Structures are given as structure tokens and as C-alpha cells.
Amino acid sequence: MSSGLDLLSPEGLRIDGRRANELRRVNCKTGILVQADGSAYIEQGNTKCIATVYGPREPSHKNLQYHDRASINVEYSIATFSTSERKQRSKMDRRFIEIANIVKQTFETAVITSLYPRSQIDIYLQILQIDGGALHTSINAATLALIDAGIPMKEYVCACSAGCVEDTPILDLNYFEENNFTPTLTVAVMPNSGKISTLVSESRLHLDKFEPVFNLAVSGCKQLHSVFDDVIRKSTTELANRVMEKQKE
Amino acid sequence: MAEVSNKDSFVLDANTFAKLHPKEFYRKFLTNNIRPDGRLLKKFRKTSINLNSIKSAEGSCVLKMGKTSVVCGIKAEVAEPRVDDPRKGYIVPNVELSPICSSLFKPGPPGELAQSISERIDKLFKQCKIIDLDKLCISEKNAVWVLYVDVICISYDGNIFDAALFSIISALKNLKLPEVTFIEEEGKVEASEEKTISLELLSTPLSATYVVFDKKYILADPNEEEENLSSTSLTFIYNEQHKLCGISKLGGIPLSKELIQDCTESAIERTDNLRQLLDSTMKNL
């Protein structure tokens, strides 16, 4: 497999200067918007995503009303200026619907939906800038927004991608690496129990390489988990302090 | 829930009162010349902008105005010019109010509000000569620039028109286009790697919006609640020479001429303040 440009230099560095097993810089914040019940902003490298959560609220359609659980609705859209080339794509683009569906199915098991029968939880995802890894960034943003909304979940869902260049597994692919016929695997795990909730790969990957690539992605998820946990703990402490102050008044 | 046993014990706390009788709640504040969020009647919300934060766009602006926040991104593309105007590029503004920004908006095709705002901004571009469209020409009859100006609302709390227009003007001001040459033999355009050319704005029209409450109170820069309670709204658009570029009062109750003239001074001051904010932000870039 040759790809014009070397994705991995002889020193083992990638085109953006990272080592093979290094994540991109993660920056995240919860509770950024007041209008929504829960919201989060996340930057993974140059991929930026905003997630908002509304609900649990009355379902928009009768057929989304289940007597024993809440339904989860996910809308995924990317800003027209988020990519290097502007593409006029409708909201009904199949790729978007597929990503929305993956996110939806991921959270149907992670959220304890049985607590809110006959209601609907809406997750809206907006990508502002894209540099690879839109799917896993979306899942991470949705997790943070759901926690911010105070919706009970079994545990965090952390997602990360990994790929394989020649024989070296690489973590958290950027746009360039994703588009160079690198086999890519996106994994979403619940880090405490170590259970896998989503596993997506759309490219050919040799079975022998599957294990190391998969393990690398899981280790990436665990690193992300500690970052998210810090952010959530911090924001919750702040919230608790504010409540305490109010009570004192 | 408070139980009504006798007349004396029936006391509503402020929050409940505001929910049950929002208009009465507002009146109590407005008679004292102040609004429930602590602003004076003609006071605009705190506005801040952040330029060039989206690297994939040729120009971008993130704007916060109180709890309303929008992101504007401009993508430039090369296209064939129209047959009737072979030297003119074009600009395509679009405002998106997706369900992400408020529970008011439903998923699906753009709603009436989003479409009408996009249309109003498009009209403004056509009539006010913000950009010399001839400057967007790369090669006559062959290639011109198209500027796709997209505004995405992230958080909706009223007065989206002012926010959208200011973010568009700010993004246009720091727009950087690559250097391009048209190669006639091959019929294609070659662009330089670096984006260096900025576009000169012929004018910078900015807007100030007011709503009228109870026929006599004029509230500047309404939030969502004030928009809903008011009976009509007024938008003034002024350019940097204090010339009126547009005024709109879209239906609602009839107003006296004096009441409309009353706003003009404050509108000019507001648009000047926004221009200063933009200039100082650009200097600090």
C-alpha cells in the first residue's frame, strides 16, 4: 500500500508530529448553552463539535412513544464551512443519517431509558469544523451533554478511532490519515466495565492486525475517559458550590 | 402548589407570578424604567466577537450577544459567472436555526423565520453594495468567486437578525482569499497555498432592533421572552456614514411617527459601538 506521502516517518512520527499511540489535544466543556437541558462542546484536535440534549420531554410523534422506555432521537448536522471543500448536502444525506443512527443505538443501551416511559430524549449534534473522527467526537460530545442534562446512564461512553499504517497501529486519525486508505476502526466502550458498545469499521483490515488496532483504540478510550471524568467532576463541584451558596443566602 | 384556603395566605412568589402573568410581571418592572434582566429600556446586551476561530473557513466569526450566540463561516468557491453578468461574483447568505439552539425550532427543512432572515440579508447585500462584486471576478466569462456565507445559530435568545448581520459583516471583514490565476489553455483556476487577499467592504451596514411593549415602552435588543410578549418590532440598519440602509416594521400594532423617530439616535449609537468593537477586535488579532 503506497500513498504518495509518508504517513509515518522513519522516526515513527506522524504528519502532524504525533507518535503512533498519541491522542490529539482534547478540550471540552459542559453546560455551555442555557437554552438546552444539557450541552457540551468538545475539540479533538481540529474537529469541533457541539452537542445539546433536550428532554426527557413529550414525544414529537405518537409512534415514538413506548410504554416502557424513552425513545432517543439523534440529529446530526455538519456546518457547510466545516470541511475544506464546501458541499451542499441536504439534511437527509444518507451518511449523516447513518452516523445519527450509530449514535442513537450507542446511547439506547447506555442511557437508562426505562426511567422515562412515554417520553423522548433529543440529542442534537452540530459539527463546526472537521478534521477526521467525526463519529467518535460526536459520541463523546453526546456523552458529556447527556451527563450535563442529568440523564441517568449506566456509565460513560467513550469513543476513539484507531487505524493501521503499514504494520503500526495508530491512534485517533486525522482527516488526512483517514482519507489515505488507512483502515479505520471506531470503538465506543464503557470504560469502567470495559464493555464494547459500538464497533465500526468500513475498510479492509487484516485479521492479525485487528487485535493490536482494537487494543490501541480501547486504550485511547480509557485516556479520554479520565479527561472527561475530570471535566465532569470539576463542573459538578462548581454546581454544588453554587447550590450551597444559594442555600446559605 | 400553593393551596388557596383564604385570601390572605395566597401569596405567589416572583417566579410563579412571572410564569402565570408574564405581561403584568413586565409592566411592574417597566413602570420603574428597568427590565427584569436588569437592563434599562434602551440598553443593548453585552456583545462580544471572536474572529477566525474556524480554520476550515476563509473567514469566520463567533458572536455572543447575551444568551444568543451564532457562528458565521464563509467558504469561497470558484464558479462560472452568470451569462448576463460575466464580471460579477456572487454571495449566497444563509441563516440556519436548527433545533440545537432552542426547543422552538423543529428538525426538518428551514422554517419561516430562518428563511425570511436569509432573504432580508440577501436583499441587503444586493441593495447596499457591501462588496464590489466586480472584485470577485477571476477571469471574465470564465471564473468568479462565490462566497457562501452561512450563519448557524448555536443558542437562541431573541434578536437573531442583529446577531446574524453583525457576525456576517465581521466574518467578511477578516475574509482571506488565496491568490488565483486562470489558466486559459486548460480552462482551470490555480490557487496559491496561502490565503492573503482580503476584501474591501464598501460599506458596513449594521442593525439595531427594538420591540414595542404595551404601545409605549420601547425595548432595545429584545430577548426571546420580550419578543414573544411585544406587539411589534422595529429594525434599523445604518451604515458607517449614519445613512439609513433599511428599516423594517413587520406588521403588529400601528405606531406613531414620534415613537419611531425616538429610536433612531440610539440605533446610530448602537451600530457605531458595534463597529468600534469590530475594529478593536481586528486590531488585537
mmCIF file of C-alpha atoms in Angstrom, chain A residues 23-122:
data_model
loop_
_atom_site.group_PDB
_atom_site.id
_atom_site.type_symbol
_atom_site.label_atom_id
_atom_site.label_comp_id
_atom_site.label_asym_id
_atom_site.label_seq_id
_atom_site.Cartn_x
_atom_site.Cartn_y
_atom_site.Cartn_z
ATOM 1 C CA LEU A 23 -4.211 11.251 21.077
ATOM 2 C CA ARG A 24 -4.880 14.676 19.693
ATOM 3 C CA ARG A 25 -5.339 17.523 22.145
ATOM 4 C CA VAL A 26 -8.714 17.251 23.842
ATOM 5 C CA ASN A 27 -10.553 20.276 25.080
ATOM 6 C CA CYS A 28 -14.079 20.023 26.393
ATOM 7 C CA LYS A 29 -16.625 21.987 28.338
ATOM 8 C CA THR A 30 -20.124 21.248 29.562
ATOM 9 C CA GLY A 31 -23.085 23.487 30.217
ATOM 10 C CA ILE A 32 -22.151 25.978 27.546
ATOM 11 C CA LEU A 33 -25.690 26.838 26.490
ATOM 12 C CA VAL A 34 -28.547 27.898 28.730
ATOM 13 C CA GLN A 35 -31.341 27.184 26.292
ATOM 14 C CA ALA A 36 -30.842 23.438 26.287
ATOM 15 C CA ASP A 37 -31.296 20.964 29.126
ATOM 16 C CA GLY A 38 -27.768 19.764 28.615
ATOM 17 C CA SER A 39 -24.945 20.854 26.352
ATOM 18 C CA ALA A 40 -21.297 20.213 25.691
ATOM 19 C CA TYR A 41 -18.541 21.437 23.430
ATOM 20 C CA ILE A 42 -15.604 19.285 22.521
ATOM 21 C CA GLU A 43 -12.478 19.779 20.483
ATOM 22 C CA GLN A 44 -10.404 16.795 19.490
ATOM 23 C CA GLY A 45 -7.564 18.256 17.536
ATOM 24 C CA ASN A 46 -9.240 20.392 14.906
ATOM 25 C CA THR A 47 -12.522 18.567 14.993
ATOM 26 C CA LYS A 48 -15.036 20.671 16.882
ATOM 27 C CA CYS A 49 -18.485 19.559 17.886
ATOM 28 C CA ILE A 50 -21.368 20.952 19.917
ATOM 29 C CA ALA A 51 -23.983 18.644 21.388
ATOM 30 C CA THR A 52 -27.220 19.682 23.007
ATOM 31 C CA VAL A 53 -29.738 17.494 24.771
ATOM 32 C CA TYR A 54 -33.403 18.286 25.223
ATOM 33 C CA GLY A 55 -35.607 16.154 27.348
ATOM 34 C CA PRO A 56 -36.916 13.849 28.550
ATOM 35 C CA ARG A 57 -39.937 15.520 27.002
ATOM 36 C CA GLU A 58 -43.145 14.631 25.238
ATOM 37 C CA PRO A 59 -42.503 12.714 22.021
ATOM 38 C CA SER A 60 -42.893 14.669 18.805
ATOM 39 C CA HIS A 61 -44.663 11.740 17.172
ATOM 40 C CA LYS A 62 -47.059 9.282 18.660
ATOM 41 C CA ASN A 63 -45.215 6.355 17.131
ATOM 42 C CA LEU A 64 -42.092 7.258 19.128
ATOM 43 C CA GLN A 65 -43.949 6.758 22.368
ATOM 44 C CA TYR A 66 -43.107 3.494 24.098
ATOM 45 C CA HIS A 67 -44.943 2.445 27.213
ATOM 46 C CA ASP A 68 -41.856 1.027 28.936
ATOM 47 C CA ARG A 69 -38.976 3.305 27.959
ATOM 48 C CA ALA A 70 -37.930 6.641 26.494
ATOM 49 C CA SER A 71 -37.086 6.906 22.839
ATOM 50 C CA ILE A 72 -33.852 8.553 21.817
ATOM 51 C CA ASN A 73 -33.725 10.826 18.813
ATOM 52 C CA VAL A 74 -30.426 11.951 17.308
ATOM 53 C CA GLU A 75 -29.937 14.642 14.678
ATOM 54 C CA TYR A 76 -26.501 15.090 13.187
ATOM 55 C CA SER A 77 -25.553 18.010 11.015
ATOM 56 C CA ILE A 78 -22.301 19.473 9.873
ATOM 57 C CA ALA A 79 -21.757 23.123 9.095
ATOM 58 C CA THR A 80 -21.196 23.840 5.437
ATOM 59 C CA PHE A 81 -17.985 25.678 6.297
ATOM 60 C CA SER A 82 -16.631 22.836 8.423
ATOM 61 C CA THR A 83 -14.839 20.994 5.639
ATOM 62 C CA SER A 84 -12.106 22.206 3.371
ATOM 63 C CA GLU A 85 -14.455 21.885 0.431
ATOM 64 C CA ARG A 86 -17.978 23.150 0.739
ATOM 65 C CA LYS A 87 -20.531 20.540 -0.121
ATOM 66 C CA GLN A 88 -24.167 21.361 -0.371
ATOM 67 C CA ARG A 89 -25.650 18.390 1.318
ATOM 68 C CA SER A 90 -29.177 18.041 2.441
ATOM 69 C CA LYS A 91 -30.095 17.163 5.990
ATOM 70 C CA MET A 92 -31.259 13.820 4.687
ATOM 71 C CA ASP A 93 -27.842 12.810 3.448
ATOM 72 C CA ARG A 94 -27.515 9.080 3.975
ATOM 73 C CA ARG A 95 -24.127 9.339 5.602
ATOM 74 C CA PHE A 96 -25.494 11.762 8.203
ATOM 75 C CA ILE A 97 -28.431 9.525 8.919
ATOM 76 C CA GLU A 98 -26.103 6.592 9.364
ATOM 77 C CA ILE A 99 -23.915 8.469 11.850
ATOM 78 C CA ALA A 100 -27.011 9.677 13.707
ATOM 79 C CA ASN A 101 -28.227 6.097 13.814
ATOM 80 C CA ILE A 102 -24.955 4.782 15.209
ATOM 81 C CA VAL A 103 -25.010 7.429 17.952
ATOM 82 C CA LYS A 104 -28.640 6.631 18.684
ATOM 83 C CA GLN A 105 -28.028 2.914 19.013
ATOM 84 C CA THR A 106 -24.990 3.535 21.184
ATOM 85 C CA PHE A 107 -26.980 5.541 23.682
ATOM 86 C CA GLU A 108 -30.096 3.409 23.666
ATOM 87 C CA THR A 109 -28.181 0.893 25.721
ATOM 88 C CA ALA A 110 -26.105 3.327 27.761
ATOM 89 C CA VAL A 111 -28.962 5.562 28.917
ATOM 90 C CA ILE A 112 -31.335 4.027 31.423
ATOM 91 C CA THR A 113 -34.365 4.681 29.265
ATOM 92 C CA SER A 114 -36.761 2.638 31.383
ATOM 93 C CA LEU A 115 -36.874 5.508 33.898
ATOM 94 C CA TYR A 116 -38.722 7.751 31.476
ATOM 95 C CA PRO A 117 -41.531 5.831 29.806
ATOM 96 C CA ARG A 118 -43.603 7.613 27.122
ATOM 97 C CA SER A 119 -41.033 10.349 26.624
ATOM 98 C CA GLN A 120 -38.338 11.306 24.194
ATOM 99 C CA ILE A 121 -34.747 12.426 24.615
ATOM 100 C CA ASP A 122 -33.361 14.541 21.780
#
